[in-house]
GROMACS .gro file of C-alpha atoms in nm:
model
  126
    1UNK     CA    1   0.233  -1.425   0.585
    2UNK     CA    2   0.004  -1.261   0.790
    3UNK     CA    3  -0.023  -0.890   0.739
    4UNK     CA    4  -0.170  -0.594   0.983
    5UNK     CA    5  -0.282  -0.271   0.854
    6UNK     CA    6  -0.282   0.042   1.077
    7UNK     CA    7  -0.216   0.437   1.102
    8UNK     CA    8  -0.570   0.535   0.954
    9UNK     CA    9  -0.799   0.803   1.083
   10UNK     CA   10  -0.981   1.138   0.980
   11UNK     CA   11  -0.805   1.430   0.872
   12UNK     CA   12  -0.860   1.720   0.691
   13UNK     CA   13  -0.794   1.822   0.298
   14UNK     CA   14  -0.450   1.921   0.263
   15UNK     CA   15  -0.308   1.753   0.599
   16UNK     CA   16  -0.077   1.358   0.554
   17UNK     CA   17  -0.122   1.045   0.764
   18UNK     CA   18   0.099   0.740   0.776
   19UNK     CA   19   0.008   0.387   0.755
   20UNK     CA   20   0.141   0.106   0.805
   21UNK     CA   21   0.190  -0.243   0.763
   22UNK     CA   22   0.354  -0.486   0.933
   23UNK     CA   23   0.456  -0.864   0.892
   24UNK     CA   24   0.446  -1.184   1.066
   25UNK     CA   25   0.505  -1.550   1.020
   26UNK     CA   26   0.745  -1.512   0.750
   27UNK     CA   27   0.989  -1.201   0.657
   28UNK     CA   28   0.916  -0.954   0.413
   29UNK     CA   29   1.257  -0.986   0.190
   30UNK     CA   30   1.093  -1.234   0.000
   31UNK     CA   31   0.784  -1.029  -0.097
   32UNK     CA   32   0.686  -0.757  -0.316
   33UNK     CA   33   0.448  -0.497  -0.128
   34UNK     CA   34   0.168  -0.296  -0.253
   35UNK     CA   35  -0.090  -0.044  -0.102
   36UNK     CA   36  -0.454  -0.047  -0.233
   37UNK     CA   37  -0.771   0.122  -0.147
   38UNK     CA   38  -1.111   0.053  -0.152
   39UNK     CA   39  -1.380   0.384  -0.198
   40UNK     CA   40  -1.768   0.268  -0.079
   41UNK     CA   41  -1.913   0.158  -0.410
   42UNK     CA   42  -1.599   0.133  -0.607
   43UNK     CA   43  -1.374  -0.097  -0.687
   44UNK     CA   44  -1.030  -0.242  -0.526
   45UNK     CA   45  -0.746  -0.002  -0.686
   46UNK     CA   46  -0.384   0.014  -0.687
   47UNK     CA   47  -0.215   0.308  -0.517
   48UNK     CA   48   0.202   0.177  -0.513
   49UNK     CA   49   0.409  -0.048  -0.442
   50UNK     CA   50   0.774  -0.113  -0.404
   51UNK     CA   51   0.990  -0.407  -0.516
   52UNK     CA   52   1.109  -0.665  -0.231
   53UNK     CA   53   1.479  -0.485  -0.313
   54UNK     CA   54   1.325  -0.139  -0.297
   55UNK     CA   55   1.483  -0.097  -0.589
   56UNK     CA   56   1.139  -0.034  -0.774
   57UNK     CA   57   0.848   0.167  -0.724
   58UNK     CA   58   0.541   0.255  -0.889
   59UNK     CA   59   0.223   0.458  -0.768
   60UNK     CA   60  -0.096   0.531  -0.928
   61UNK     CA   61  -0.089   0.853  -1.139
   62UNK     CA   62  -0.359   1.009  -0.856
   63UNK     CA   63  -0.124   0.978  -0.581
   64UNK     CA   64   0.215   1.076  -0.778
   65UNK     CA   65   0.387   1.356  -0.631
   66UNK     CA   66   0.159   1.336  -0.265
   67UNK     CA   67   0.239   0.951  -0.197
   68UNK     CA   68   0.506   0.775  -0.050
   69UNK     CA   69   0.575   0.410  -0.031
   70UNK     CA   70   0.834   0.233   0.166
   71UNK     CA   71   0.978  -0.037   0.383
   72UNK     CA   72   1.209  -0.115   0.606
   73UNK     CA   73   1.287  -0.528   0.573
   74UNK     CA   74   1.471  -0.531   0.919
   75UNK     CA   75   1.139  -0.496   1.119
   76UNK     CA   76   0.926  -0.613   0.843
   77UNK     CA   77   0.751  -0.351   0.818
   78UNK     CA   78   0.567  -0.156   0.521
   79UNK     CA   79   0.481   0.197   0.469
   80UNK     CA   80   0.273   0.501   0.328
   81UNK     CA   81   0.332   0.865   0.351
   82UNK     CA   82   0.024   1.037   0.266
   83UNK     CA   83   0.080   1.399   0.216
   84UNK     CA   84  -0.167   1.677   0.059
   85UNK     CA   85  -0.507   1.451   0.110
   86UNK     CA   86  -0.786   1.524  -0.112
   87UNK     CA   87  -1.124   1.394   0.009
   88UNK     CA   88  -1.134   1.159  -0.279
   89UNK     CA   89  -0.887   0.971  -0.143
   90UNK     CA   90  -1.104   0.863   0.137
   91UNK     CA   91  -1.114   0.524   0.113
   92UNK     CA   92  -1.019   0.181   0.307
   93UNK     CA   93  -0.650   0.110   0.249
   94UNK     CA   94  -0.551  -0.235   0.194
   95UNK     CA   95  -0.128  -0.394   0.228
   96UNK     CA   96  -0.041  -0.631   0.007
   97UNK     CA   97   0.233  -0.938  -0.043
   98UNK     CA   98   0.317  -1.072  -0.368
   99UNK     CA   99   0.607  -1.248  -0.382
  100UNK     CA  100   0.957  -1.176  -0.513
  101UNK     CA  101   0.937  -1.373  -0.820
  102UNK     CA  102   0.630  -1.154  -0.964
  103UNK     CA  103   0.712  -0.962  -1.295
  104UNK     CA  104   0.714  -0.549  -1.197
  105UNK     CA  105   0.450  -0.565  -1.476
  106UNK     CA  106   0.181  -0.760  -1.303
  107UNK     CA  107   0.225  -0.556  -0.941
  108UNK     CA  108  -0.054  -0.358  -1.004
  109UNK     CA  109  -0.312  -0.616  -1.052
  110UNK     CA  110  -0.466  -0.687  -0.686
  111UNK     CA  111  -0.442  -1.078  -0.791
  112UNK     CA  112  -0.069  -1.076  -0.837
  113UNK     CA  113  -0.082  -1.027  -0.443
  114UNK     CA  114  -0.131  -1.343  -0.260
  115UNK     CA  115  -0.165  -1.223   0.095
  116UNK     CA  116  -0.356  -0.962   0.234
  117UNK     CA  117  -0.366  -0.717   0.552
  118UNK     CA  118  -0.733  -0.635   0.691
  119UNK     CA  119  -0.723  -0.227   0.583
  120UNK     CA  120  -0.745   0.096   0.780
  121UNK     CA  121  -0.990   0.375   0.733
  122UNK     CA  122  -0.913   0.659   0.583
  123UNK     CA  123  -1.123   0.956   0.585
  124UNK     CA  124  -1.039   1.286   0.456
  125UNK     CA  125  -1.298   1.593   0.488
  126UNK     CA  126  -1.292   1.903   0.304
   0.00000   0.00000   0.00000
């Protein structure tokens, strides 16, 4: 699975961007997907992800309430509605594949995830 991260940018505190990712070379019912970001000096963290049935989701407690993760299996595609940005969540975002068979416990450890996209900026000012 190859996967392509876009819909980053700069915005300001308070405003929402969307990202997304999107699939190729195999299709994304078979995979769980998760979003994580990357702040300069800090570690790889987990922001959400959603279960390959959509059935399940679970985000980070710093994005609860302002975060939004979906997908839409018919164009393999993956998403993230950012809304309410806070500077600290300027970061690079990351998509993620892990697939189906992965326990809903492990999908927010980064090396449950087997495949990842190449990340997208995101910059939010104050």
């Amino acid at each position: 699975v190859q996967l392509q991260a876009s819909g980053g940018g700069l915005v300001q505190a308070g405003e929402s961007l969307r990202l997304s990712c999107v699939a190729s070379g195999s299709t994304l019912n078979n995979y769980n997907m998760g979003w994580f970001r990357q702040a300069p000096g800090k570690e790889r963290e987990f922001v959400a992800m959603i279960r390959w049935t959509s059935a399940g989701v679970i985000y980070a407690d710093s994005v609860k309430g302002r975060f939004t993760i979906s997908r839409d299996n018919a164009k393999n595609m993956a998403y993230l509605q950012m809304d309410n940005l806070m500077p600290e969540d300027t970061a690079v975002y990351y998509c993620a594949a892990a697939p189906r068979s992965r326990i809903l416990s492990s999908l927010g450890q980064d090396r449950s995830y087997d495949y990842w996209g190449q990340g997208t900026q995101v910059t939010v000012s104050s």
